[in-house]
Tab-separated table of C-alpha atoms and ligand atoms in Angstrom:
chain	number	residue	atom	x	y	z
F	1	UNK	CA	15.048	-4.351	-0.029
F	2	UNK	CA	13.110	-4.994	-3.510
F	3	UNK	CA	12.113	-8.354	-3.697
F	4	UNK	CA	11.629	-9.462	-7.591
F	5	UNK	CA	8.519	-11.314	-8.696
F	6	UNK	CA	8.160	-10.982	-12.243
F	7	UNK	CA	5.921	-12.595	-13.969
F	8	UNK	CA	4.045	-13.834	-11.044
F	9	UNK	CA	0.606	-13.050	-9.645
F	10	UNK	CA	0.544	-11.534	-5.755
F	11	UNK	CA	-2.380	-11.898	-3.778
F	12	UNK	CA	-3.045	-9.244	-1.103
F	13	UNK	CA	-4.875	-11.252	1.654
F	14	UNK	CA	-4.905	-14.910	2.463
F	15	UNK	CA	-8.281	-15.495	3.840
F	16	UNK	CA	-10.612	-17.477	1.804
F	17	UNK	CA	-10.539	-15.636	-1.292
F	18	UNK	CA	-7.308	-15.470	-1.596
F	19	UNK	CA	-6.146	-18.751	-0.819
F	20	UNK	CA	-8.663	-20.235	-3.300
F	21	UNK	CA	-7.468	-17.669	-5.910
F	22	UNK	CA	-3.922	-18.645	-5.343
F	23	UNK	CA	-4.613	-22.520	-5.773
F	24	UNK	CA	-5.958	-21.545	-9.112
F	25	UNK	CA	-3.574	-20.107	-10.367
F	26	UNK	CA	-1.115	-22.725	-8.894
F	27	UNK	CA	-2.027	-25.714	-9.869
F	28	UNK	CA	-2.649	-23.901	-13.173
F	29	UNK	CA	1.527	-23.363	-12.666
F	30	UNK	CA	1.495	-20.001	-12.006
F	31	UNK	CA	4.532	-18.724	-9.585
F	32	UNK	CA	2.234	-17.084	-6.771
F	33	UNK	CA	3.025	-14.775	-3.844
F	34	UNK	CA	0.354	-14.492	-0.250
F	35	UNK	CA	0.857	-11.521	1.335
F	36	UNK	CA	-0.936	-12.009	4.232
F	37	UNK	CA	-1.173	-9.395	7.349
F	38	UNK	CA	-2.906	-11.832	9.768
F	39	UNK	CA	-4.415	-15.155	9.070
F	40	UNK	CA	-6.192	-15.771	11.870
F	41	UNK	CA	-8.484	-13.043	11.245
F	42	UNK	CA	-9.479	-13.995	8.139
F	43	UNK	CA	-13.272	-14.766	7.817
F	44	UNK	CA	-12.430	-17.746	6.516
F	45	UNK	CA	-11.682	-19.595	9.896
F	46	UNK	CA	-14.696	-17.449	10.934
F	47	UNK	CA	-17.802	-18.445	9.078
F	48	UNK	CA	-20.193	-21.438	9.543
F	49	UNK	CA	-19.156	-22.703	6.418
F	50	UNK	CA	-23.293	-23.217	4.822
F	51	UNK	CA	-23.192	-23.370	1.588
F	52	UNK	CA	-26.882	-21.815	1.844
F	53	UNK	CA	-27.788	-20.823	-1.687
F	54	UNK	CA	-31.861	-21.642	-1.171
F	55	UNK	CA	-31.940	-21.719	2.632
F	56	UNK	CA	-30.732	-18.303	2.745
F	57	UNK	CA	-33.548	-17.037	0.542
F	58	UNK	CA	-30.903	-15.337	-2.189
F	59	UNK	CA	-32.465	-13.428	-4.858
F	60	UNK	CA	-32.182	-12.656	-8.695
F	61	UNK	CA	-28.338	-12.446	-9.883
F	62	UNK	CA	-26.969	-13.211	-6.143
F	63	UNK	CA	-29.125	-16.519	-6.450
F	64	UNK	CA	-27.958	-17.470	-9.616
F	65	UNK	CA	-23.972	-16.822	-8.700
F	66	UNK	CA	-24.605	-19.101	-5.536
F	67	UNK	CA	-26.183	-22.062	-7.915
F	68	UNK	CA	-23.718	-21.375	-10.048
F	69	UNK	CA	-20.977	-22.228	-7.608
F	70	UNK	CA	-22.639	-24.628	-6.001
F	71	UNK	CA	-22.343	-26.777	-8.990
F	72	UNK	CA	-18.466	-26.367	-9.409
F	73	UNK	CA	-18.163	-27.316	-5.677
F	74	UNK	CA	-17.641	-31.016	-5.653
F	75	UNK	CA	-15.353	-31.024	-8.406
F	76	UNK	CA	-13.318	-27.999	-6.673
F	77	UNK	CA	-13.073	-29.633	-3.461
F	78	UNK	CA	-12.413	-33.198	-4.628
F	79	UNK	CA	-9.185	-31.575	-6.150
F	80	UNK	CA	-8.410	-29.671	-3.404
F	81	UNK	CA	-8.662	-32.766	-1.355
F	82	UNK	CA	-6.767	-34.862	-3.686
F	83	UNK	CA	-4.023	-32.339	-4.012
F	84	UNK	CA	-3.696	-31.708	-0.193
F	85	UNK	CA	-4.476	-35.260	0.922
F	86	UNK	CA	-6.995	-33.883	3.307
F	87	UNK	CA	-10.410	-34.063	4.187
F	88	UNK	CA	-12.549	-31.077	3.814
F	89	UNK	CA	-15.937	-32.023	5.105
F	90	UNK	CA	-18.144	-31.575	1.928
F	91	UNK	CA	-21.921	-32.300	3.126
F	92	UNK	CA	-24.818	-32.108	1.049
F	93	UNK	CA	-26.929	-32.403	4.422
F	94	UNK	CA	-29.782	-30.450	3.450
F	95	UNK	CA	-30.877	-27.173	5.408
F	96	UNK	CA	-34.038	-26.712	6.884
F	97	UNK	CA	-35.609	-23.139	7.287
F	98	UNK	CA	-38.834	-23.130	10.011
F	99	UNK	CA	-41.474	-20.822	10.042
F	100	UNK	CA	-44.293	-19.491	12.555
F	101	UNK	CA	-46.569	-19.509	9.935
F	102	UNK	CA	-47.427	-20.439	6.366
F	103	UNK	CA	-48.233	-16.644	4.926
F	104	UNK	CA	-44.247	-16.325	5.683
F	105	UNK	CA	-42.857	-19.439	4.126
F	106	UNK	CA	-44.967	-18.467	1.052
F	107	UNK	CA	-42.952	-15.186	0.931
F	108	UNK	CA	-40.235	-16.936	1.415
F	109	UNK	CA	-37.956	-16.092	-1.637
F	110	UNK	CA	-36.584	-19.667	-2.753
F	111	UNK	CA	-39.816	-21.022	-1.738
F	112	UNK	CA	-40.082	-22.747	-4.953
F	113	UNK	CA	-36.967	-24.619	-4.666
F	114	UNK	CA	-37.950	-26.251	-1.274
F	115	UNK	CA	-39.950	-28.970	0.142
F	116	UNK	CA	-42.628	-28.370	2.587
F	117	UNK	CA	-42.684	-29.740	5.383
F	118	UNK	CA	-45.887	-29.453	8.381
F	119	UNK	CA	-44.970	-29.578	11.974
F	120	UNK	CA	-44.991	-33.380	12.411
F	121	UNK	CA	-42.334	-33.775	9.263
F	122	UNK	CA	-40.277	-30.645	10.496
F	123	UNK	CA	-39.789	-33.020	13.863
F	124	UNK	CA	-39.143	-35.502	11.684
F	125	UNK	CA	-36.556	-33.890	10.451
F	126	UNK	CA	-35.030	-31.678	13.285
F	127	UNK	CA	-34.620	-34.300	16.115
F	128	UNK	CA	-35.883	-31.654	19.286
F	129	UNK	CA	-37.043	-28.732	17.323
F	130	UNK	CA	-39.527	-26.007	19.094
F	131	UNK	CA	-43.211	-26.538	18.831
F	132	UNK	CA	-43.459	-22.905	18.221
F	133	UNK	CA	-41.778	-23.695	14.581
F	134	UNK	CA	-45.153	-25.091	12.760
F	135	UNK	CA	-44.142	-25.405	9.198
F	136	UNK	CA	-40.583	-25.921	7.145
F	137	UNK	CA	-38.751	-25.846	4.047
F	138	UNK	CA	-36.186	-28.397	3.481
F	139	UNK	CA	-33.725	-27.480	0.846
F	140	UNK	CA	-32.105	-30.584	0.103
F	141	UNK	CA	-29.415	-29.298	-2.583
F	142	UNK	CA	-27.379	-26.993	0.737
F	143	UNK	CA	-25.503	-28.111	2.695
F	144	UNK	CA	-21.920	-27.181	4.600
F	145	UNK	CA	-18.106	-27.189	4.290
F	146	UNK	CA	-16.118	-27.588	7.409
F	147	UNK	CA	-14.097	-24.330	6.489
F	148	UNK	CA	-12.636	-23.433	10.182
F	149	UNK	CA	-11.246	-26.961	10.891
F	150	UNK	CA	-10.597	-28.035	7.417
F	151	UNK	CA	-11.159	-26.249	4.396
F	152	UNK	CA	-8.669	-23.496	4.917
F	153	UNK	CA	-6.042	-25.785	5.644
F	154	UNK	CA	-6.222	-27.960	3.084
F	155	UNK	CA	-6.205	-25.149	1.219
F	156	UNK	CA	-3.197	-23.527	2.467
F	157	UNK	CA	-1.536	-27.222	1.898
F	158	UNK	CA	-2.471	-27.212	-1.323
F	159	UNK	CA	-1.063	-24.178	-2.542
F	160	UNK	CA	2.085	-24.987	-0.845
F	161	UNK	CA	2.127	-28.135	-2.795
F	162	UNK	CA	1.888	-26.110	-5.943
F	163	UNK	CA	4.689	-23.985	-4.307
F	164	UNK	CA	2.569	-20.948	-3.525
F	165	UNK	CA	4.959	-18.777	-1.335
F	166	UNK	CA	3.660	-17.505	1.801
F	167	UNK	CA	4.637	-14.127	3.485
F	168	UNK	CA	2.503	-14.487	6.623
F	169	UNK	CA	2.673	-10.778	9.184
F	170	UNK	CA	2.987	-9.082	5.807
F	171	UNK	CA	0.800	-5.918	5.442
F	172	UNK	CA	0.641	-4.120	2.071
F	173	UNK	CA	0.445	-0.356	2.987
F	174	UNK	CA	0.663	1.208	-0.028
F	175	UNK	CA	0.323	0.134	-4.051
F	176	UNK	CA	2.888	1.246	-6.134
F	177	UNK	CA	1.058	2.374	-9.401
F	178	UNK	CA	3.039	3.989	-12.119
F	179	UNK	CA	0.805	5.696	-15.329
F	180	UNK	CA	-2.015	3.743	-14.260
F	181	UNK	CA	-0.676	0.219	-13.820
F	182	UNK	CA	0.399	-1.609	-10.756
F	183	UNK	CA	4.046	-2.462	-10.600
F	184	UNK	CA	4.321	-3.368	-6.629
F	185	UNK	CA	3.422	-2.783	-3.098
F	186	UNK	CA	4.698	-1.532	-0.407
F	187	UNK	CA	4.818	-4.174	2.481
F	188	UNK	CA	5.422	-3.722	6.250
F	189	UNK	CA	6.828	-7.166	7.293
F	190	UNK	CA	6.351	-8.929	10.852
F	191	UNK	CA	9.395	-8.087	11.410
F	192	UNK	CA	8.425	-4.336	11.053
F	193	UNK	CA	10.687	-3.422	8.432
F	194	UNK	CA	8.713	-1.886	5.019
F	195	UNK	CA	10.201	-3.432	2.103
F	196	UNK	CA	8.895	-3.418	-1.614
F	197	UNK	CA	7.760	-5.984	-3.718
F	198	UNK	CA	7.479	-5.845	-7.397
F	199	UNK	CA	4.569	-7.853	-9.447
F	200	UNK	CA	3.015	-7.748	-13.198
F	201	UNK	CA	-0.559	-8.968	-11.713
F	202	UNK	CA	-2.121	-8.212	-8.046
F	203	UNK	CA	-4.991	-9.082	-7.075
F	204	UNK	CA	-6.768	-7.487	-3.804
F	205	UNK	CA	-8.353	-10.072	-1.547
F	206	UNK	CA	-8.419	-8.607	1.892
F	207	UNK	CA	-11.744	-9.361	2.844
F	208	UNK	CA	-13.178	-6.517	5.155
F	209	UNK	CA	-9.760	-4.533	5.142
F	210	UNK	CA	-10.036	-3.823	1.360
F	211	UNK	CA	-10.778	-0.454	1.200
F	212	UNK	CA	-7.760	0.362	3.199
F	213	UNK	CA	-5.502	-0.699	0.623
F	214	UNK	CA	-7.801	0.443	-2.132
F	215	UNK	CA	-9.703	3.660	-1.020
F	216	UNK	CA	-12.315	3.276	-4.354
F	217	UNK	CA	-13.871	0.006	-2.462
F	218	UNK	CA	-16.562	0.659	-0.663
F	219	UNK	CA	-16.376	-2.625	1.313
F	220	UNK	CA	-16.584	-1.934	4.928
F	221	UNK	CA	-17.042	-4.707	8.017
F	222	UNK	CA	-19.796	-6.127	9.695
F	223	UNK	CA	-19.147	-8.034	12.453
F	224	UNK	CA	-20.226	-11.771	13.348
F	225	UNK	CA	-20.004	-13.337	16.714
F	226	UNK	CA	-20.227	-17.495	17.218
F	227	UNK	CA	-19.979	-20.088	19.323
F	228	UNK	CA	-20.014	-23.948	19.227
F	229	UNK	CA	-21.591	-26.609	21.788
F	230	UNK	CA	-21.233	-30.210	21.782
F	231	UNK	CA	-24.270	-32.644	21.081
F	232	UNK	CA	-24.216	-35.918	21.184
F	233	UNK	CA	-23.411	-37.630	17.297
F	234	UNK	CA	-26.078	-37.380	14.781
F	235	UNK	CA	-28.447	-35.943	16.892
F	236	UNK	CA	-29.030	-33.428	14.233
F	237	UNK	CA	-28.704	-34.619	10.709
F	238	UNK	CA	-29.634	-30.769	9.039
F	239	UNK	CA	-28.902	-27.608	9.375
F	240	UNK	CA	-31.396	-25.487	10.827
F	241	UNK	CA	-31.811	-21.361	9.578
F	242	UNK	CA	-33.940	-19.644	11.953
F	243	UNK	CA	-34.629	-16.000	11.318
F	244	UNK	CA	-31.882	-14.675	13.758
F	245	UNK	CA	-29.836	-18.149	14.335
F	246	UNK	CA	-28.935	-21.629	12.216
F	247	UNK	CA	-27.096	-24.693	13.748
F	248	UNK	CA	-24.519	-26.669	11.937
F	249	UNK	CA	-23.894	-29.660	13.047
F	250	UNK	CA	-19.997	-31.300	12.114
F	251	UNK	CA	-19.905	-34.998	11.898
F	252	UNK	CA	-18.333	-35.276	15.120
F	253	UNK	CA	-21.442	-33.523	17.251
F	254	UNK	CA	-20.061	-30.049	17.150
F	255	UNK	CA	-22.549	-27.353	16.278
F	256	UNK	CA	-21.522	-23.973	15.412
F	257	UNK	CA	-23.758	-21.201	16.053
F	258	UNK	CA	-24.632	-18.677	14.153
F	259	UNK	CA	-24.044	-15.172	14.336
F	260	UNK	CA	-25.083	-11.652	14.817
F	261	UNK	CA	-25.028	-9.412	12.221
F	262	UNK	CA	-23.664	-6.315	14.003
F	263	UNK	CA	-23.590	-3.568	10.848
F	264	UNK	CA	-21.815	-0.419	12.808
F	265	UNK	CA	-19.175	-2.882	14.645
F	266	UNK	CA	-16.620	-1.342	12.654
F	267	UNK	CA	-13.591	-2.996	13.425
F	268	UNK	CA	-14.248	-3.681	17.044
F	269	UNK	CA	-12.729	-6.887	18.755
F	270	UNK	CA	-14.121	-9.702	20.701
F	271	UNK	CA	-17.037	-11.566	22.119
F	272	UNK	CA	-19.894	-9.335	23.949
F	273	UNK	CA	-22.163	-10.451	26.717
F	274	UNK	CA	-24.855	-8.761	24.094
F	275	UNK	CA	-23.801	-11.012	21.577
F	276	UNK	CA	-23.365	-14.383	23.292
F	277	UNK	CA	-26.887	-13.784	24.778
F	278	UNK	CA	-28.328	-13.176	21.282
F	279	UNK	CA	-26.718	-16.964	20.459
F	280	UNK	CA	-28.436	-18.630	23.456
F	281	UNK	CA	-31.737	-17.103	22.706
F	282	UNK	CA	-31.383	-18.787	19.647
F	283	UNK	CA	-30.681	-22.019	20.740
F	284	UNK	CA	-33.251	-21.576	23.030
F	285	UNK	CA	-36.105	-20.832	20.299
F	286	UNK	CA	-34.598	-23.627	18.210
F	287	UNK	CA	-33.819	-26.627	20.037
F	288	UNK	CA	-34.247	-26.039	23.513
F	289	UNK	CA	-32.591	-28.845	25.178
F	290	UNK	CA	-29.577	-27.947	23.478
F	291	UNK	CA	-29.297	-24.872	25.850
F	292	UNK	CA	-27.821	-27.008	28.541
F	293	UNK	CA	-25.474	-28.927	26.338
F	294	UNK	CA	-21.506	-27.921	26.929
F	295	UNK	CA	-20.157	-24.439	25.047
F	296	UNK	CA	-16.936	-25.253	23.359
F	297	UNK	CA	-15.666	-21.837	22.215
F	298	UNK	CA	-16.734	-18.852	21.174
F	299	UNK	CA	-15.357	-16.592	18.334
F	300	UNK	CA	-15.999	-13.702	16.339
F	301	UNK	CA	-15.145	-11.832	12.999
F	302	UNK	CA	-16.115	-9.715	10.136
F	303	UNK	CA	-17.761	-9.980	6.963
F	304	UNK	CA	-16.517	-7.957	3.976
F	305	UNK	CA	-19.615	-5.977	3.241
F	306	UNK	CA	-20.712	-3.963	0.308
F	307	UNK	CA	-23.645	-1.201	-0.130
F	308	UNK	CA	-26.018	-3.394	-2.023
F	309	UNK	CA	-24.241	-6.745	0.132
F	310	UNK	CA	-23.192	-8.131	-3.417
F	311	UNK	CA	-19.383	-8.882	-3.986
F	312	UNK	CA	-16.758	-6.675	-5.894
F	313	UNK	CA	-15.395	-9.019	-8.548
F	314	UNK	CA	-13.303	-8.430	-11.895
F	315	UNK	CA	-11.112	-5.026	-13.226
F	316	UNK	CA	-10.401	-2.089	-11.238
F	317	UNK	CA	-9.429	1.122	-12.280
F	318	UNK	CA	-6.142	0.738	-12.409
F	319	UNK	CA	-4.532	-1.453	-15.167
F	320	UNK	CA	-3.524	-5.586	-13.796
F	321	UNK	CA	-4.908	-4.620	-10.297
F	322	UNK	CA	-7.986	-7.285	-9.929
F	323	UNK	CA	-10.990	-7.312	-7.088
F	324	UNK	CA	-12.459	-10.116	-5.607
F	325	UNK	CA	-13.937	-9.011	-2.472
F	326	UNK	CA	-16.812	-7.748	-0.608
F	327	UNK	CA	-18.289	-11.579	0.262
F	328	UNK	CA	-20.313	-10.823	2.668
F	329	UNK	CA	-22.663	-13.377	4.164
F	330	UNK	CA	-21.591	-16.145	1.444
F	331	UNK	CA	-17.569	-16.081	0.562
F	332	UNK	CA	-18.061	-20.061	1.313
F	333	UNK	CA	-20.498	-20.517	-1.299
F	334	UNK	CA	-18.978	-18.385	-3.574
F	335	UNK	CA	-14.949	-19.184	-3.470
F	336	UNK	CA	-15.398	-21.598	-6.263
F	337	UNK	CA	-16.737	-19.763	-9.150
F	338	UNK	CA	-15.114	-16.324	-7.609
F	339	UNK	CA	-11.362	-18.207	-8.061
F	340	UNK	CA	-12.759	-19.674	-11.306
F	341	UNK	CA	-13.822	-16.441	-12.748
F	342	UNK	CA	-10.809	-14.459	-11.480
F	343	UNK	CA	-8.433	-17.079	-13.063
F	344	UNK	CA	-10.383	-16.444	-16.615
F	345	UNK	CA	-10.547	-12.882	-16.434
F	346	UNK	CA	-6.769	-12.221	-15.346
F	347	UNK	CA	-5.862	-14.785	-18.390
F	348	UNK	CA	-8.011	-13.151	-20.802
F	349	UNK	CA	-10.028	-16.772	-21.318
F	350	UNK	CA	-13.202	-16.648	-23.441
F	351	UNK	CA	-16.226	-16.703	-20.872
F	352	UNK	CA	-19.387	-17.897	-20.824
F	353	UNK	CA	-22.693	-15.584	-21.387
F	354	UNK	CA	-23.345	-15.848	-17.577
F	355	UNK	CA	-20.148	-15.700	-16.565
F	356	UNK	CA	-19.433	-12.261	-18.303
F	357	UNK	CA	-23.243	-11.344	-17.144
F	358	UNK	CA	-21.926	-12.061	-13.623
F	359	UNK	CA	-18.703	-9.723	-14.052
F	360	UNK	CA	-21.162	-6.819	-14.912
F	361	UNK	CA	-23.266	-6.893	-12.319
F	362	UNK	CA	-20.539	-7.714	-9.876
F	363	UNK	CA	-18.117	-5.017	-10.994
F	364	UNK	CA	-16.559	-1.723	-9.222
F	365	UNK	CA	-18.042	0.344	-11.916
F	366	UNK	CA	-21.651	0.090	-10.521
F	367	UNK	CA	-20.914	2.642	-7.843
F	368	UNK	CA	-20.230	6.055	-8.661
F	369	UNK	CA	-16.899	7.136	-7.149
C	401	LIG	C1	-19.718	-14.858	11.519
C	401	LIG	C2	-19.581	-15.212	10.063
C	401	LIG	C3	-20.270	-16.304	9.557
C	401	LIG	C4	-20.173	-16.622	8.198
C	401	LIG	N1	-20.822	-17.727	7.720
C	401	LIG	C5	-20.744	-18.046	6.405
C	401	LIG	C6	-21.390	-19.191	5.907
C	401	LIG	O1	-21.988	-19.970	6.643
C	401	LIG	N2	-21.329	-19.452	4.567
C	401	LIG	C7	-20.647	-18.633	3.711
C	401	LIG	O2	-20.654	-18.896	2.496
C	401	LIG	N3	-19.978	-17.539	4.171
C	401	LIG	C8	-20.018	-17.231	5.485
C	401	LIG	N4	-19.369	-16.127	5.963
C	401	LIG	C9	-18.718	-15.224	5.010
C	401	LIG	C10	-17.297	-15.635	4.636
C	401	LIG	O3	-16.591	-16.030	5.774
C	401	LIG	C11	-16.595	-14.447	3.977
C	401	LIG	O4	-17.384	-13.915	2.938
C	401	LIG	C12	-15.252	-14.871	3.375
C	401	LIG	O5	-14.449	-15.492	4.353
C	401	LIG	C13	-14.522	-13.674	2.829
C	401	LIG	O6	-13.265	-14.115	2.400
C	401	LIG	P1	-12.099	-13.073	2.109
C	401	LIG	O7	-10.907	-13.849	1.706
C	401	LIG	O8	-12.612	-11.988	1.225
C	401	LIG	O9	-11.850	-12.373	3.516
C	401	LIG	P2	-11.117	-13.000	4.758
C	401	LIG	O10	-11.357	-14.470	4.804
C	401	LIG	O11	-11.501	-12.178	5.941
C	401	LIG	O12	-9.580	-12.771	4.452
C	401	LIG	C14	-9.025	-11.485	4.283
C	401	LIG	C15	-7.554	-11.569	4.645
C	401	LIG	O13	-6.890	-10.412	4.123
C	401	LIG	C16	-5.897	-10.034	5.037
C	401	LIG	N5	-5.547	-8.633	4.859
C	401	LIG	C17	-6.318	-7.562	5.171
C	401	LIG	N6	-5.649	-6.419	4.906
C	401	LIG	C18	-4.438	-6.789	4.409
C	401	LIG	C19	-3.280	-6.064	3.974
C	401	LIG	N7	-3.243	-4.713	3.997
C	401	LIG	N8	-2.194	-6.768	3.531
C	401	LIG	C20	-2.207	-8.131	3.517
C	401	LIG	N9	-3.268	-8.869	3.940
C	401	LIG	C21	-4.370	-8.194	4.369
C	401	LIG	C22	-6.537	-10.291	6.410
C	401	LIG	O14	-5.524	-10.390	7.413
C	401	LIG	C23	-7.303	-11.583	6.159
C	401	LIG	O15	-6.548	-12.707	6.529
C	401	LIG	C24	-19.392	-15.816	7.323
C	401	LIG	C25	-18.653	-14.761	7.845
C	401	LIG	C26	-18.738	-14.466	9.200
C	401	LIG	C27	-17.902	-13.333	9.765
């Protein structure tokens, strides 16, 4: 069966990237087609949700993307929020990053943009923290975005409000190129039939399964694992960023905690004992008396991971196919400008000096393939 969607833009993935990508173009009254093969393994209801720009010690063009898009935040979600009548759970709570000593928060890479703190203001500020942690940063401007609970469906709302159409179990296989433009995919449906599906514009979103639709990605998955335990309300007012663990606290006393970094996980499923233990150590080291308050859940997932851990945004080499993938550590923080720059580029708007600076350093063409 050939399904016809001329004139329309299909997104391949509906995790994070692609759902804010589709809004764009939405409320921008574009007809728009999700293909998506499984939405509840998208990183997107994965992630912590930090929008850790400073805290997470970003450097040079990575740092300036992150500032970049943590400007266009408020504005982004405040529509998103308007147009989906739901709450996403903006906070610019501040994250604090604690050190064993002061040679290292000197190194630190954003030291500049932080405010010291010594041991008795670190207390101050983390209600409980470890006397082992002697000195702090506190980066006011971070903060978090309540993506698992909220963020991703309000976004999926949203879109559906714009009349976005969803094809939810669908996996593109196969990209039907002809003289070096895209002109469909093939799709194998939930209901495991492969049908075709024709477009003018595609653009490949699928997180840490990109290269398997596009073998010239060199995205490949590292895997996260989480949990969440419930404190009592406002018991922690910041975020903390250890070295191996941060806490994010939700308004309602959850914290999520946060994650291993597993690099050869490939695509391998579910929690470990390894990896929950890593997550209680970190409590531990953290806020000990945390340890003994009640786990909630426990999750995992994978980050869409590139060989120099920046993203994949802009052309690709074949004509109206589009990337915006390869996230990594910060597709939260960066799903504002990445949708905002996509949009541009795919509608051949005039850009800004940084923003075209940005789609050179991001694109496909600095790996030789
Ligand atoms: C443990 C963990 C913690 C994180 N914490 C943070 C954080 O605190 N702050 C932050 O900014 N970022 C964080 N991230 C990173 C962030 O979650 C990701 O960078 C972001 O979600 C990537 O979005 P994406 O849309 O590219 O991929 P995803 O959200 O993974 O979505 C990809 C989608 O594509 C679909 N797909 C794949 N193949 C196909 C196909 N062939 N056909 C159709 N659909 C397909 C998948 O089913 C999936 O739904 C974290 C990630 C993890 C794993």
């Amino acid at each position: 069966m050939t399904q016809e969607t001329k004139n329309s833009i299909l997104i391949i993935g509906g995790g994070l990237i692609g759902l804010s990508i589709a809004y764009e173009f939405a409320r921008n009254n574009f007809k728009v087609l999700v293909l998506s093969k499984n939405r509840n393994e998208s990183a997107g209801f994965v992630a912590a949700g930090m929008l850790a720009t400073h805290s997470e010690g970003l450097k040079e063009e990575l740092l300036k993307f992150g500032q970049e898009s943590q400007s266009l935040i408020p504005k982004w979600i405040k529509s998103i929020e308007e147009d989906s009548k739901m709450q996403c759970g903006l906070k610019k709570c501040g994250i604090v990053v604690p050190f064993k000593n002061k040679e290292d928060l000197e190194k630190f890479p954003t030291y500049e943009y932080g405010r010291y703190l010594n041991q008795k203001d670190l207390q101050t500020e983390i209600n409980g923290i470890n006397s082992i942690w002697k000195h702090g940063l506190l980066f006011k401007q971070d903060g978090q975005i309540d993506n698992r609970r909220r963020l991703m469906r309000a976004l999926e709302r949203a879109c559906s409000l714009h009349g976005v159409e969803f094809q939810e179990g669908s996996e593109v296989k196969d990209l039907t190129v002809e003289k070096n433009k895209i002109t469909g995919a093939t799709v194998l449906c939930a209901t495991g039939q492969l049908k075709k599906i024709n477009c003018e514009k595609a653009i490949l979103c699928s997180g840490a399964w990109s290269k398997k639709i596009y073998k010239k990605i060199p995205v490949f998955p590292v895997k996260g694992q989480m949990l969440s335990i419930q404190g009592p309300s406002n018991f922690l007012r910041r975020v903390i960023f250890g070295p191996k663990t941060y806490l994010v606290p939700r308004d309602d006393g959850l914290i999520i905690v946060g994650a291993t970094v597993e690099k050869d996980s490939k695509f391998n499923q579910g929690n470990t004992p390894n990896g929950i233990n890593q997550l209680q150590e970190g409590i531990r080291s953290l806020l000990p008396e945390a340890i003994n308050w009640p786990q909630m859940e426990h999750w995992w997932g994978f980050r869409p991971c590139t060989p120099d851990f920046k993203p994949i945004l802009g052309k690709s080499k074949i004509e109206n196919l589009f990337l915006a993938t390869g996230h990594y550590r910060n597709g939260v923080l960066f799903s504002a400008i990445t949708s905002d720059l996509i949009f541009k580029l795919v509608q051949n708007k005039s850009l800004k000096e940084i923003e075209i600076s940005f789609l050179e350093k991001f694109s496909l063409d600095r790996f030789e393939i």
